[in-house]
């Protein structure tokens, strides 16, 4: 059964619309109310300024207490569990004392140190991955040396064949003369 105990709910009711005259009347009433509030605030400000000259710090505290958001303006009770953040002066900060690192900061530092240790061992060739890389490099070097040796032999064979062909051609031309 749906919430509320009835079928259908409010969906089948007729809609009611606000007439334009009612909207105009509401807007006029709201404008008058705002104008009255502004005039009242201006009168209060001028009266308080004439009576007692205030310092800048008192003004800022009073403005902060007047500009409360939401329900704070209605309720004067402060939350006893709420911890107010205290502003610290630069001179009061302890720079020389040992600073407690958070868990995340400690873990990040440990990660960086472990990575540096691994890289040093990797460069020294002590890790499994470095050994595998070095073995792969040795195989590739051997293959390249063999390929270079074969190319050199082929080049020498071509030169010898070309020299032999040139010698035969030279003898053939000499015999004609």
Short mmCIF file of N, CA and C in Angstrom, two decimals:
data_model
loop_
_atom_site.label_atom_id
_atom_site.label_comp_id
_atom_site.label_asym_id
_atom_site.label_seq_id
_atom_site.Cartn_x
_atom_site.Cartn_y
_atom_site.Cartn_z
N UNK A 1 0.85 -1.18 0.00
CA UNK A 1 0.00 0.00 0.00
C UNK A 1 0.90 1.24 0.00
N UNK A 2 0.58 2.28 -0.78
CA UNK A 2 1.44 3.44 -0.86
C UNK A 2 1.45 4.25 0.44
N UNK A 3 2.46 5.07 0.53
CA UNK A 3 2.63 5.92 1.70
C UNK A 3 1.43 6.85 1.85
N UNK A 4 0.93 7.00 3.03
CA UNK A 4 -0.21 7.88 3.25
C UNK A 4 -1.51 7.11 3.36
N UNK A 5 -1.56 5.86 2.90
CA UNK A 5 -2.73 5.04 3.10
C UNK A 5 -3.81 5.21 2.05
N UNK A 6 -3.64 6.13 1.10
CA UNK A 6 -4.66 6.31 0.07
C UNK A 6 -4.07 6.08 -1.29
N UNK A 7 -4.92 5.69 -2.19
CA UNK A 7 -4.46 5.54 -3.56
C UNK A 7 -4.57 6.87 -4.27
N UNK A 8 -3.62 7.13 -5.13
CA UNK A 8 -3.74 8.32 -5.97
C UNK A 8 -3.10 9.55 -5.39
N UNK A 9 -3.36 9.87 -4.16
CA UNK A 9 -2.75 11.04 -3.56
C UNK A 9 -3.31 12.32 -4.12
N UNK A 10 -2.47 13.30 -4.33
CA UNK A 10 -2.89 14.63 -4.77
C UNK A 10 -2.88 14.78 -6.29
N UNK A 11 -2.56 13.77 -7.00
CA UNK A 11 -2.32 13.89 -8.44
C UNK A 11 -3.57 14.26 -9.23
N UNK A 12 -4.74 13.87 -8.78
CA UNK A 12 -5.93 14.11 -9.58
C UNK A 12 -6.64 15.40 -9.25
N UNK A 13 -6.11 16.17 -8.32
CA UNK A 13 -6.79 17.40 -7.91
C UNK A 13 -6.66 18.47 -8.98
N UNK A 14 -7.55 19.45 -8.89
CA UNK A 14 -7.48 20.57 -9.84
C UNK A 14 -6.37 21.51 -9.41
N UNK A 15 -5.76 22.10 -10.38
CA UNK A 15 -4.69 23.05 -10.08
C UNK A 15 -5.28 24.42 -9.84
N UNK A 16 -4.65 25.16 -8.92
CA UNK A 16 -5.09 26.53 -8.67
C UNK A 16 -3.95 27.45 -9.07
N UNK A 17 -4.31 28.54 -9.72
CA UNK A 17 -3.32 29.50 -10.19
C UNK A 17 -3.52 30.82 -9.48
N UNK A 18 -2.39 31.52 -9.24
CA UNK A 18 -2.45 32.82 -8.62
C UNK A 18 -2.79 33.85 -9.69
N UNK A 19 -3.71 34.71 -9.37
CA UNK A 19 -4.11 35.72 -10.37
C UNK A 19 -3.05 36.82 -10.43
N UNK A 20 -2.95 37.50 -11.55
CA UNK A 20 -1.95 38.59 -11.69
C UNK A 20 -2.15 39.70 -10.67
N UNK A 21 -3.41 39.96 -10.26
CA UNK A 21 -3.66 41.02 -9.27
C UNK A 21 -3.05 40.64 -7.92
N UNK A 22 -3.19 39.36 -7.55
CA UNK A 22 -2.63 38.90 -6.29
C UNK A 22 -1.10 38.98 -6.30
N UNK A 23 -0.49 38.63 -7.45
CA UNK A 23 0.97 38.71 -7.56
C UNK A 23 1.44 40.14 -7.41
N UNK A 24 0.74 41.10 -8.08
CA UNK A 24 1.12 42.52 -7.96
C UNK A 24 0.99 42.99 -6.52
N UNK A 25 -0.07 42.58 -5.85
CA UNK A 25 -0.28 43.01 -4.46
C UNK A 25 0.84 42.46 -3.57
N UNK A 26 1.23 41.22 -3.78
CA UNK A 26 2.30 40.63 -2.98
C UNK A 26 3.63 41.36 -3.22
N UNK A 27 3.92 41.68 -4.49
CA UNK A 27 5.19 42.37 -4.80
C UNK A 27 5.22 43.77 -4.19
N UNK A 28 4.09 44.49 -4.23
CA UNK A 28 4.03 45.82 -3.62
C UNK A 28 4.26 45.74 -2.12
N UNK A 29 3.65 44.76 -1.48
CA UNK A 29 3.79 44.61 -0.03
C UNK A 29 5.25 44.29 0.32
N UNK A 30 5.89 43.47 -0.50
CA UNK A 30 7.29 43.11 -0.23
C UNK A 30 8.20 44.33 -0.41
N UNK A 31 7.96 45.14 -1.45
CA UNK A 31 8.78 46.35 -1.67
C UNK A 31 8.63 47.32 -0.50
N UNK A 32 7.40 47.51 -0.02
CA UNK A 32 7.17 48.41 1.11
C UNK A 32 7.89 47.90 2.36
N UNK A 33 7.82 46.60 2.57
CA UNK A 33 8.47 46.02 3.75
C UNK A 33 9.99 46.23 3.68
N UNK A 34 10.58 46.04 2.50
CA UNK A 34 12.03 46.25 2.34
C UNK A 34 12.39 47.71 2.56
N UNK A 35 11.59 48.62 2.03
CA UNK A 35 11.86 50.05 2.17
C UNK A 35 11.79 50.44 3.65
N UNK A 36 10.81 49.91 4.37
CA UNK A 36 10.68 50.20 5.80
C UNK A 36 11.89 49.68 6.57
N UNK A 37 12.35 48.48 6.22
CA UNK A 37 13.52 47.91 6.89
C UNK A 37 14.77 48.76 6.64
N UNK A 38 14.95 49.20 5.40
CA UNK A 38 16.13 50.02 5.07
C UNK A 38 16.09 51.35 5.82
N UNK A 39 14.92 51.98 5.87
CA UNK A 39 14.81 53.26 6.59
C UNK A 39 15.07 53.05 8.08
N UNK A 40 14.55 51.97 8.61
CA UNK A 40 14.77 51.67 10.03
C UNK A 40 16.23 51.39 10.32
N UNK A 41 16.91 50.69 9.41
CA UNK A 41 18.32 50.38 9.59
C UNK A 41 19.15 51.65 9.49
N UNK A 42 18.78 52.55 8.58
CA UNK A 42 19.52 53.81 8.42
C UNK A 42 19.36 54.66 9.68
N UNK A 43 18.15 54.69 10.24
CA UNK A 43 17.91 55.45 11.47
C UNK A 43 18.72 54.87 12.63
N UNK A 44 18.73 53.56 12.76
CA UNK A 44 19.47 52.91 13.85
C UNK A 44 20.96 53.18 13.71
N UNK A 45 21.50 53.09 12.49
CA UNK A 45 22.93 53.33 12.27
C UNK A 45 23.30 54.76 12.63
N UNK A 46 22.49 55.72 12.20
CA UNK A 46 22.83 57.13 12.47
C UNK A 46 22.74 57.41 13.97
N UNK A 47 21.78 56.80 14.67
CA UNK A 47 21.65 57.02 16.10
C UNK A 47 22.82 56.41 16.86
N UNK A 48 23.26 55.23 16.49
CA UNK A 48 24.35 54.58 17.21
C UNK A 48 25.67 55.29 16.93
N UNK A 49 25.86 55.82 15.72
CA UNK A 49 27.10 56.53 15.41
C UNK A 49 27.20 57.82 16.20
N UNK A 50 26.05 58.50 16.40
CA UNK A 50 26.06 59.75 17.14
C UNK A 50 26.34 59.50 18.63
N UNK A 51 25.79 58.43 19.17
CA UNK A 51 25.92 58.19 20.61
C UNK A 51 27.32 57.74 21.01
N UNK A 52 27.84 56.66 20.40
CA UNK A 52 29.10 56.06 20.83
C UNK A 52 30.00 55.84 19.62
N UNK A 53 31.18 56.46 19.58
CA UNK A 53 32.11 56.13 18.50
C UNK A 53 32.76 54.78 18.80
N UNK A 54 32.73 53.87 17.82
CA UNK A 54 33.25 52.51 18.03
C UNK A 54 34.57 52.33 17.31
N UNK A 55 35.33 51.36 17.79
CA UNK A 55 36.59 51.03 17.12
C UNK A 55 36.30 50.08 15.98
N UNK A 56 37.29 49.87 15.09
CA UNK A 56 37.11 49.02 13.92
C UNK A 56 36.85 47.57 14.30
N UNK A 57 37.52 47.08 15.32
CA UNK A 57 37.37 45.68 15.70
C UNK A 57 35.96 45.41 16.22
N UNK A 58 35.38 46.37 16.94
CA UNK A 58 34.02 46.19 17.43
C UNK A 58 33.03 46.16 16.28
N UNK A 59 33.26 47.00 15.27
CA UNK A 59 32.36 47.03 14.11
C UNK A 59 32.36 45.69 13.40
N UNK A 60 33.55 45.13 13.18
CA UNK A 60 33.63 43.88 12.44
C UNK A 60 32.98 42.74 13.23
N UNK A 61 33.12 42.77 14.58
CA UNK A 61 32.50 41.73 15.39
C UNK A 61 30.97 41.85 15.35
N UNK A 62 30.49 43.10 15.38
CA UNK A 62 29.05 43.32 15.36
C UNK A 62 28.45 42.92 14.01
N UNK A 63 29.16 43.25 12.92
CA UNK A 63 28.67 42.88 11.59
C UNK A 63 28.63 41.37 11.44
N UNK A 64 29.62 40.69 11.97
CA UNK A 64 29.66 39.24 11.87
C UNK A 64 28.51 38.63 12.64
N UNK A 65 28.17 39.22 13.79
CA UNK A 65 27.07 38.67 14.57
C UNK A 65 25.72 38.98 13.92
N UNK A 66 25.60 40.10 13.21
CA UNK A 66 24.35 40.45 12.54
C UNK A 66 24.13 39.62 11.29
N UNK A 67 25.16 39.27 10.57
CA UNK A 67 25.03 38.56 9.30
C UNK A 67 25.10 37.06 9.52
N UNK A 68 24.13 36.54 10.19
CA UNK A 68 24.09 35.10 10.42
C UNK A 68 23.26 34.45 9.33
N UNK A 69 23.63 33.25 8.99
CA UNK A 69 22.94 32.54 7.92
C UNK A 69 21.93 31.56 8.52
N UNK A 70 20.86 31.34 7.79
CA UNK A 70 19.91 30.30 8.16
C UNK A 70 19.25 30.52 9.49
N UNK A 71 19.24 29.52 10.33
CA UNK A 71 18.54 29.54 11.61
C UNK A 71 19.39 30.17 12.70
N UNK A 72 20.66 30.45 12.41
CA UNK A 72 21.55 30.99 13.45
C UNK A 72 21.02 32.27 14.05
N UNK A 73 20.34 33.10 13.23
CA UNK A 73 19.81 34.36 13.73
C UNK A 73 18.70 34.15 14.73
N UNK A 74 17.99 33.05 14.62
CA UNK A 74 16.87 32.79 15.52
C UNK A 74 17.32 32.15 16.83
N UNK A 75 18.40 31.39 16.78
CA UNK A 75 18.85 30.65 17.96
C UNK A 75 20.14 31.29 18.48
N UNK A 76 20.14 31.63 19.76
CA UNK A 76 21.33 32.25 20.36
C UNK A 76 22.25 31.24 21.02
N UNK A 77 21.83 30.00 21.13
CA UNK A 77 22.61 28.99 21.82
C UNK A 77 23.74 28.52 20.92
N UNK A 78 24.93 28.50 21.45
CA UNK A 78 26.09 28.01 20.70
C UNK A 78 26.25 26.51 20.94
N UNK A 79 26.76 25.83 19.98
CA UNK A 79 27.02 24.39 20.12
C UNK A 79 28.24 24.20 21.01
N UNK A 80 28.09 23.54 22.15
CA UNK A 80 29.24 23.37 23.06
C UNK A 80 30.29 22.41 22.50
N UNK A 81 29.88 21.54 21.57
CA UNK A 81 30.82 20.59 21.00
C UNK A 81 31.63 21.17 19.85
N UNK A 82 31.19 22.30 19.33
CA UNK A 82 31.88 22.90 18.18
C UNK A 82 33.18 23.53 18.63
N UNK A 83 34.24 23.20 17.92
CA UNK A 83 35.55 23.73 18.26
C UNK A 83 35.81 24.92 17.35
N UNK A 84 36.00 26.06 17.94
CA UNK A 84 36.29 27.26 17.15
C UNK A 84 37.77 27.26 16.80
N UNK A 85 38.06 27.55 15.55
CA UNK A 85 39.46 27.60 15.14
C UNK A 85 40.06 28.91 15.60
N UNK A 86 41.18 28.80 16.28
CA UNK A 86 41.83 29.99 16.79
C UNK A 86 42.87 30.45 15.79
N UNK A 87 42.91 31.74 15.57
CA UNK A 87 43.91 32.27 14.65
C UNK A 87 45.25 32.34 15.38
N UNK A 88 46.27 31.89 14.70
CA UNK A 88 47.60 31.88 15.31
C UNK A 88 48.45 32.98 14.69
N UNK A 89 49.26 33.57 15.50
CA UNK A 89 50.20 34.56 14.99
C UNK A 89 51.45 33.86 14.49
N UNK A 90 52.12 34.51 13.58
CA UNK A 90 53.33 33.93 13.01
C UNK A 90 54.40 33.75 14.08
N UNK A 91 54.43 34.67 15.03
CA UNK A 91 55.45 34.59 16.08
C UNK A 91 55.18 33.43 17.04
N UNK A 92 53.91 33.00 17.14
CA UNK A 92 53.56 31.93 18.08
C UNK A 92 53.81 30.54 17.50
N UNK A 93 53.99 30.44 16.20
CA UNK A 93 54.17 29.13 15.58
C UNK A 93 55.50 28.51 16.03
N UNK A 94 55.46 27.22 16.24
CA UNK A 94 56.66 26.50 16.65
C UNK A 94 57.32 25.90 15.42
N UNK A 95 58.39 26.49 14.99
CA UNK A 95 59.09 25.99 13.81
C UNK A 95 60.18 25.00 14.19
N UNK A 96 60.74 25.15 15.38
CA UNK A 96 61.85 24.28 15.76
C UNK A 96 61.38 22.93 16.31
N UNK A 97 60.18 22.85 16.84
CA UNK A 97 59.70 21.62 17.47
C UNK A 97 59.48 20.52 16.43
N UNK A 98 59.52 19.25 16.89
CA UNK A 98 59.30 18.14 15.96
C UNK A 98 57.85 18.14 15.48
N UNK A 99 57.68 18.02 14.18
CA UNK A 99 56.35 18.07 13.59
C UNK A 99 55.84 16.65 13.38
N UNK A 100 54.64 16.39 13.80
CA UNK A 100 54.03 15.08 13.62
C UNK A 100 53.50 14.97 12.20
N UNK A 101 53.91 13.95 11.49
CA UNK A 101 53.43 13.74 10.13
C UNK A 101 52.16 12.92 10.16
N UNK A 102 51.31 13.18 9.21
CA UNK A 102 50.09 12.39 9.12
C UNK A 102 50.42 11.03 8.52
N UNK A 103 49.49 10.13 8.61
CA UNK A 103 49.70 8.77 8.09
C UNK A 103 49.97 8.81 6.59
N UNK A 104 49.20 9.61 5.87
CA UNK A 104 49.39 9.71 4.42
C UNK A 104 50.77 10.26 4.07
N UNK A 105 51.20 11.28 4.80
CA UNK A 105 52.53 11.85 4.54
C UNK A 105 53.62 10.82 4.80
N UNK A 106 53.50 10.09 5.92
CA UNK A 106 54.49 9.06 6.22
C UNK A 106 54.53 8.00 5.13
N UNK A 107 53.36 7.55 4.70
CA UNK A 107 53.31 6.51 3.66
C UNK A 107 53.90 7.02 2.35
N UNK A 108 53.65 8.28 2.03
CA UNK A 108 54.19 8.85 0.79
C UNK A 108 55.72 8.91 0.85
N UNK A 109 56.26 9.31 1.99
CA UNK A 109 57.71 9.38 2.16
C UNK A 109 58.32 7.98 2.07
N UNK A 110 57.66 7.00 2.70
CA UNK A 110 58.16 5.62 2.64
C UNK A 110 58.15 5.10 1.21
N UNK A 111 57.09 5.43 0.46
CA UNK A 111 57.01 5.00 -0.94
C UNK A 111 58.17 5.57 -1.75
N UNK A 112 58.45 6.86 -1.55
CA UNK A 112 59.54 7.50 -2.29
C UNK A 112 60.88 6.87 -1.95
N UNK A 113 61.11 6.60 -0.67
CA UNK A 113 62.38 5.99 -0.27
C UNK A 113 62.52 4.58 -0.85
N UNK A 114 61.44 3.81 -0.83
CA UNK A 114 61.48 2.46 -1.39
C UNK A 114 61.76 2.50 -2.90
N UNK A 115 61.17 3.46 -3.56
CA UNK A 115 61.38 3.60 -5.01
C UNK A 115 62.84 3.95 -5.31
N UNK A 116 63.41 4.85 -4.50
CA UNK A 116 64.81 5.23 -4.69
C UNK A 116 65.74 4.02 -4.46
N UNK A 117 65.46 3.25 -3.39
CA UNK A 117 66.27 2.05 -3.12
C UNK A 117 66.19 1.07 -4.28
N UNK A 118 65.00 0.87 -4.80
CA UNK A 118 64.82 -0.07 -5.91
C UNK A 118 65.59 0.40 -7.15
N UNK A 119 65.52 1.71 -7.41
CA UNK A 119 66.22 2.24 -8.60
C UNK A 119 67.73 2.06 -8.44
N UNK A 120 68.28 2.28 -7.24
CA UNK A 120 69.71 2.09 -7.02
C UNK A 120 70.09 0.63 -7.26
N UNK A 121 69.30 -0.29 -6.72
CA UNK A 121 69.59 -1.71 -6.91
C UNK A 121 69.42 -2.11 -8.37
N UNK A 122 68.45 -1.51 -9.04
CA UNK A 122 68.20 -1.81 -10.45
C UNK A 122 69.38 -1.36 -11.31
N UNK A 123 69.87 -0.17 -11.01
CA UNK A 123 71.03 0.33 -11.76
C UNK A 123 72.28 -0.50 -11.49
N UNK A 124 72.38 -1.03 -10.29
CA UNK A 124 73.52 -1.87 -9.94
C UNK A 124 73.37 -3.27 -10.52
N UNK A 125 72.17 -3.62 -11.02
CA UNK A 125 71.94 -4.91 -11.63
C UNK A 125 71.65 -6.01 -10.62
N UNK A 126 71.14 -5.66 -9.46
CA UNK A 126 70.89 -6.64 -8.42
C UNK A 126 69.45 -7.14 -8.38
N UNK A 127 68.55 -6.47 -9.07
CA UNK A 127 67.15 -6.91 -9.05
C UNK A 127 66.91 -7.95 -10.14
N UNK A 128 65.83 -8.71 -9.98
CA UNK A 128 65.48 -9.74 -10.97
C UNK A 128 65.20 -9.11 -12.33
N UNK A 129 64.50 -7.99 -12.29
CA UNK A 129 64.16 -7.33 -13.55
C UNK A 129 65.42 -6.83 -14.26
N UNK A 130 66.38 -6.29 -13.50
CA UNK A 130 67.63 -5.81 -14.10
C UNK A 130 68.41 -6.97 -14.70
N UNK A 131 68.43 -8.11 -14.00
CA UNK A 131 69.14 -9.29 -14.52
C UNK A 131 68.50 -9.76 -15.82
N UNK A 132 67.18 -9.79 -15.87
CA UNK A 132 66.49 -10.21 -17.09
C UNK A 132 66.78 -9.23 -18.23
N UNK A 133 66.79 -7.93 -17.92
CA UNK A 133 67.10 -6.92 -18.95
C UNK A 133 68.51 -7.10 -19.48
N UNK A 134 69.47 -7.32 -18.57
CA UNK A 134 70.86 -7.49 -18.99
C UNK A 134 71.02 -8.75 -19.86
N UNK A 135 70.34 -9.83 -19.51
CA UNK A 135 70.42 -11.06 -20.31
C UNK A 135 69.84 -10.82 -21.69
N UNK A 136 68.70 -10.11 -21.75
CA UNK A 136 68.08 -9.78 -23.04
C UNK A 136 69.02 -8.92 -23.88
N UNK A 137 69.67 -7.95 -23.24
CA UNK A 137 70.61 -7.08 -23.96
C UNK A 137 71.80 -7.88 -24.51
N UNK A 138 72.30 -8.84 -23.73
CA UNK A 138 73.42 -9.67 -24.18
C UNK A 138 73.03 -10.47 -25.42
N UNK A 139 71.83 -11.03 -25.42
CA UNK A 139 71.36 -11.80 -26.58
C UNK A 139 71.25 -10.90 -27.80
N UNK A 140 70.71 -9.71 -27.61
CA UNK A 140 70.55 -8.77 -28.73
C UNK A 140 71.91 -8.36 -29.27
N UNK A 141 72.89 -8.10 -28.38
CA UNK A 141 74.24 -7.74 -28.83
C UNK A 141 74.85 -8.85 -29.68
N UNK A 142 74.71 -10.10 -29.23
CA UNK A 142 75.25 -11.22 -30.00
C UNK A 142 74.61 -11.30 -31.38
N UNK A 143 73.29 -11.12 -31.43
CA UNK A 143 72.60 -11.17 -32.72
C UNK A 143 73.09 -10.06 -33.64
N UNK A 144 73.27 -8.85 -33.09
CA UNK A 144 73.74 -7.74 -33.92
C UNK A 144 75.17 -7.97 -34.40
N UNK A 145 76.04 -8.52 -33.52
CA UNK A 145 77.42 -8.81 -33.94
C UNK A 145 77.44 -9.83 -35.07
N UNK A 146 76.63 -10.88 -34.95
CA UNK A 146 76.57 -11.89 -36.01
C UNK A 146 76.06 -11.29 -37.31
N UNK A 147 75.05 -10.42 -37.23
CA UNK A 147 74.52 -9.79 -38.44
C UNK A 147 75.58 -8.89 -39.07
N UNK A 148 76.33 -8.15 -38.23
CA UNK A 148 77.37 -7.27 -38.76
C UNK A 148 78.48 -8.11 -39.41
N UNK A 149 78.84 -9.21 -38.79
CA UNK A 149 79.88 -10.10 -39.35
C UNK A 149 79.42 -10.66 -40.70
N UNK A 150 78.18 -11.08 -40.82
CA UNK A 150 77.66 -11.61 -42.09
C UNK A 150 77.67 -10.55 -43.17
N UNK A 151 77.25 -9.30 -42.80
CA UNK A 151 77.27 -8.22 -43.78
C UNK A 151 78.69 -7.96 -44.28
N UNK A 152 79.63 -7.95 -43.33
CA UNK A 152 81.04 -7.71 -43.69
C UNK A 152 81.53 -8.80 -44.64
N UNK A 153 81.23 -10.06 -44.36
CA UNK A 153 81.64 -11.16 -45.22
C UNK A 153 81.01 -11.03 -46.61
N UNK A 154 79.73 -10.66 -46.67
CA UNK A 154 79.05 -10.49 -47.95
C UNK A 154 79.69 -9.35 -48.74
N UNK A 155 80.01 -8.26 -48.04
CA UNK A 155 80.63 -7.12 -48.71
C UNK A 155 82.00 -7.50 -49.29
N UNK A 156 82.79 -8.26 -48.48
CA UNK A 156 84.11 -8.70 -48.95
C UNK A 156 83.97 -9.64 -50.16
N UNK A 157 82.96 -10.51 -50.10
CA UNK A 157 82.73 -11.44 -51.22
C UNK A 157 82.35 -10.67 -52.47
N UNK A 158 81.53 -9.64 -52.32
CA UNK A 158 81.14 -8.83 -53.48
C UNK A 158 82.35 -8.10 -54.04
N UNK A 159 83.17 -7.56 -53.15
CA UNK A 159 84.37 -6.84 -53.62
C UNK A 159 85.31 -7.79 -54.36
N UNK A 160 85.48 -8.98 -53.81
CA UNK A 160 86.36 -9.97 -54.46
C UNK A 160 85.80 -10.34 -55.83
N UNK A 161 84.49 -10.53 -55.91
CA UNK A 161 83.86 -10.88 -57.19
C UNK A 161 84.00 -9.73 -58.17
N UNK A 162 83.85 -8.50 -57.66
CA UNK A 162 83.96 -7.34 -58.54
C UNK A 162 85.41 -7.19 -59.01
N UNK A 163 86.36 -7.46 -58.11
CA UNK A 163 87.77 -7.35 -58.49
C UNK A 163 88.11 -8.43 -59.52
N UNK A 164 87.59 -9.61 -59.33
CA UNK A 164 87.84 -10.69 -60.27
C UNK A 164 87.22 -10.35 -61.63
N UNK A 165 86.03 -9.80 -61.62
CA UNK A 165 85.37 -9.43 -62.86
C UNK A 165 86.14 -8.31 -63.56
N UNK A 166 86.65 -7.39 -62.76
CA UNK A 166 87.41 -6.28 -63.34
C UNK A 166 88.73 -6.80 -63.90
N UNK A 167 89.34 -7.73 -63.21
CA UNK A 167 90.60 -8.30 -63.68
C UNK A 167 90.37 -9.07 -64.97
N UNK A 168 89.29 -9.82 -65.03
CA UNK A 168 88.99 -10.57 -66.24
C UNK A 168 88.68 -9.62 -67.38
N UNK A 169 87.98 -8.57 -67.07
CA UNK A 169 87.64 -7.58 -68.09
C UNK A 169 88.89 -6.86 -68.55
N UNK A 170 89.79 -6.57 -67.59
CA UNK A 170 91.05 -5.90 -67.92
C UNK A 170 91.92 -6.78 -68.79
N UNK A 171 91.98 -8.05 -68.52
CA UNK A 171 92.75 -8.97 -69.35
C UNK A 171 92.14 -9.09 -70.72
N UNK A 172 90.81 -9.08 -70.76
CA UNK A 172 90.13 -9.20 -72.03
C UNK A 172 90.38 -7.97 -72.87
N UNK A 173 90.42 -6.80 -72.25
CA UNK A 173 90.67 -5.60 -73.02
C UNK A 173 92.11 -5.52 -73.44
N UNK A 174 93.01 -6.04 -72.65
CA UNK A 174 94.41 -6.02 -73.00
C UNK A 174 94.69 -6.95 -74.20
N UNK A 175 93.99 -8.03 -74.23
CA UNK A 175 94.24 -8.96 -75.31
C UNK A 175 93.79 -8.42 -76.65
N UNK A 176 92.83 -7.54 -76.65
CA UNK A 176 92.34 -6.94 -77.88
C UNK A 176 93.33 -5.94 -78.45
N UNK A 177 94.10 -5.32 -77.62
CA UNK A 177 95.01 -4.31 -78.09
C UNK A 177 96.21 -4.98 -78.59
#
